[in-house]
Amino acid sequence: MTATELDFAAAHFADERAPFLSARRVSELLGVTLVELARLIGVARNTLTAKSGQRKVDQALSPVVRILAMATEMAGNEHRAVIWFKHQPIPGWAGKTAYDLVGEGKADKVLAYLEAVRAGVYA
């Protein structure tokens, strides 16, 4: 994925009125409620909609958006990427999906797995 492609993929999740990621757009793509998204990224439900929480939400959403962007590139489209993110167990993680691992604070492990797969290493 080139820097231009990554910029475009991340821009897809931008808030139209502010220089931050949009929790609403991410939740719509994933097909989850804002409450479920808040639980996934480890922030309070009210933080997602509070102006004062935008930086915290942006920081918490960033790994999810990076995972989705990379998975979209590898899967060919967003729909396939979301299905993978929510339902495909990652080898070596006892049947856990990317969604499960992100919820446990292990987004970095998912990103490392995707990088390895993209580099041709089968985990």
Short mmCIF file of C-alpha atoms in Angstrom, two decimals:
data_model
loop_
_atom_site.label_atom_id
_atom_site.label_comp_id
_atom_site.label_asym_id
_atom_site.label_seq_id
_atom_site.Cartn_x
_atom_site.Cartn_y
_atom_site.Cartn_z
CA MET A 1 0.00 0.00 0.00
CA THR A 2 1.49 3.32 -1.01
CA ALA A 3 1.31 6.43 1.17
CA THR A 4 -1.23 7.94 -1.23
CA GLU A 5 -3.48 4.87 -0.98
CA LEU A 6 -3.21 4.85 2.81
CA ASP A 7 -4.01 8.56 2.96
CA PHE A 8 -7.10 7.99 0.84
CA ALA A 9 -8.20 4.98 2.89
CA ALA A 10 -7.84 6.89 6.14
CA ALA A 11 -9.53 9.95 4.64
CA HIS A 12 -12.57 7.77 3.99
CA PHE A 13 -13.06 7.64 7.77
CA ALA A 14 -12.51 11.34 8.40
CA ASP A 15 -15.00 13.54 10.18
CA GLU A 16 -16.28 16.08 7.66
CA ARG A 17 -16.21 18.94 10.18
CA ALA A 18 -12.96 18.25 12.04
CA PRO A 19 -9.47 16.86 11.41
CA PHE A 20 -10.26 13.62 13.23
CA LEU A 21 -11.52 10.14 12.41
CA SER A 22 -15.29 9.66 12.55
CA ALA A 23 -16.54 7.06 15.01
CA ARG A 24 -19.88 7.11 13.22
CA ARG A 25 -18.32 6.18 9.87
CA VAL A 26 -16.28 3.36 11.39
CA SER A 27 -19.30 1.98 13.26
CA GLU A 28 -21.41 2.09 10.10
CA LEU A 29 -18.78 0.22 8.10
CA LEU A 30 -18.38 -2.42 10.81
CA GLY A 31 -22.14 -2.72 11.31
CA VAL A 32 -21.88 -2.10 15.05
CA THR A 33 -23.46 0.45 17.33
CA LEU A 34 -21.48 3.32 18.80
CA VAL A 35 -21.72 1.58 22.18
CA GLU A 36 -20.14 -1.58 20.71
CA LEU A 37 -17.46 0.50 18.97
CA ALA A 38 -16.66 2.32 22.22
CA ARG A 39 -16.24 -1.03 23.98
CA LEU A 40 -14.05 -2.32 21.11
CA ILE A 41 -11.64 0.62 21.20
CA GLY A 42 -11.68 1.01 24.97
CA VAL A 43 -13.28 4.42 25.43
CA ALA A 44 -16.38 5.49 27.31
CA ARG A 45 -19.57 5.60 25.24
CA ASN A 46 -20.05 9.32 25.86
CA THR A 47 -16.49 10.06 24.75
CA LEU A 48 -17.38 9.09 21.17
CA THR A 49 -19.77 12.01 20.80
CA ALA A 50 -18.16 14.59 23.09
CA LYS A 51 -16.22 17.40 21.42
CA SER A 52 -13.65 17.28 24.20
CA GLY A 53 -13.00 13.58 23.50
CA GLN A 54 -12.17 13.89 19.79
CA ARG A 55 -8.41 13.48 20.20
CA LYS A 56 -8.80 10.45 22.43
CA VAL A 57 -11.30 8.85 20.03
CA ASP A 58 -9.06 9.64 17.07
CA GLN A 59 -6.13 7.96 18.78
CA ALA A 60 -8.22 4.91 19.75
CA LEU A 61 -9.74 4.55 16.25
CA SER A 62 -6.43 4.89 14.43
CA PRO A 63 -5.33 1.23 14.76
CA VAL A 64 -8.77 0.01 13.68
CA VAL A 65 -8.70 2.24 10.61
CA ARG A 66 -5.16 1.09 9.79
CA ILE A 67 -6.23 -2.56 10.09
CA LEU A 68 -9.29 -1.98 7.91
CA ALA A 69 -7.27 -0.09 5.30
CA MET A 70 -4.67 -2.84 5.09
CA ALA A 71 -7.28 -5.60 5.07
CA THR A 72 -9.22 -3.78 2.34
CA GLU A 73 -6.11 -3.60 0.19
CA MET A 74 -5.45 -7.31 0.69
CA ALA A 75 -9.07 -8.50 0.40
CA GLY A 76 -9.98 -6.33 -2.56
CA ASN A 77 -12.90 -4.42 -1.03
CA GLU A 78 -14.25 -3.10 2.26
CA HIS A 79 -17.04 -5.66 2.54
CA ARG A 80 -14.58 -8.56 2.46
CA ALA A 81 -12.26 -6.75 4.84
CA VAL A 82 -15.03 -6.24 7.39
CA ILE A 83 -16.12 -9.89 7.13
CA TRP A 84 -12.49 -10.92 7.73
CA PHE A 85 -12.10 -8.44 10.62
CA LYS A 86 -15.19 -9.67 12.43
CA HIS A 87 -15.36 -13.37 11.57
CA GLN A 88 -12.07 -14.92 10.39
CA PRO A 89 -9.98 -16.47 13.16
CA ILE A 90 -6.31 -15.49 13.02
CA PRO A 91 -3.96 -18.48 13.12
CA GLY A 92 -2.12 -18.86 16.40
CA TRP A 93 -4.66 -16.91 18.47
CA ALA A 94 -6.93 -19.73 19.67
CA GLY A 95 -9.78 -18.95 17.30
CA LYS A 96 -9.81 -15.22 17.99
CA THR A 97 -10.63 -12.76 15.24
CA ALA A 98 -9.09 -9.37 14.56
CA TYR A 99 -12.18 -7.87 16.21
CA ASP A 100 -11.54 -9.94 19.35
CA LEU A 101 -7.86 -9.02 19.48
CA VAL A 102 -8.53 -5.30 19.00
CA GLY A 103 -11.04 -5.50 21.85
CA GLU A 104 -8.28 -6.97 24.02
CA GLY A 105 -5.94 -4.11 23.16
CA LYS A 106 -3.85 -6.17 20.74
CA ALA A 107 -4.34 -4.19 17.53
CA ASP A 108 -0.56 -4.15 17.12
CA LYS A 109 -0.59 -7.96 16.88
CA VAL A 110 -3.22 -7.81 14.14
CA LEU A 111 -1.18 -5.23 12.23
CA ALA A 112 1.94 -7.38 12.59
CA TYR A 113 0.01 -10.41 11.31
CA LEU A 114 -1.25 -8.48 8.28
CA GLU A 115 2.26 -7.18 7.54
CA ALA A 116 3.61 -10.72 7.71
CA VAL A 117 0.92 -12.06 5.40
CA ARG A 118 1.48 -9.21 2.97
CA ALA A 119 5.21 -9.99 3.00
CA GLY A 120 4.45 -13.60 2.08
CA VAL A 121 4.82 -15.22 5.49
CA TYR A 122 2.00 -17.57 6.34
CA ALA A 123 1.33 -17.43 10.06
#
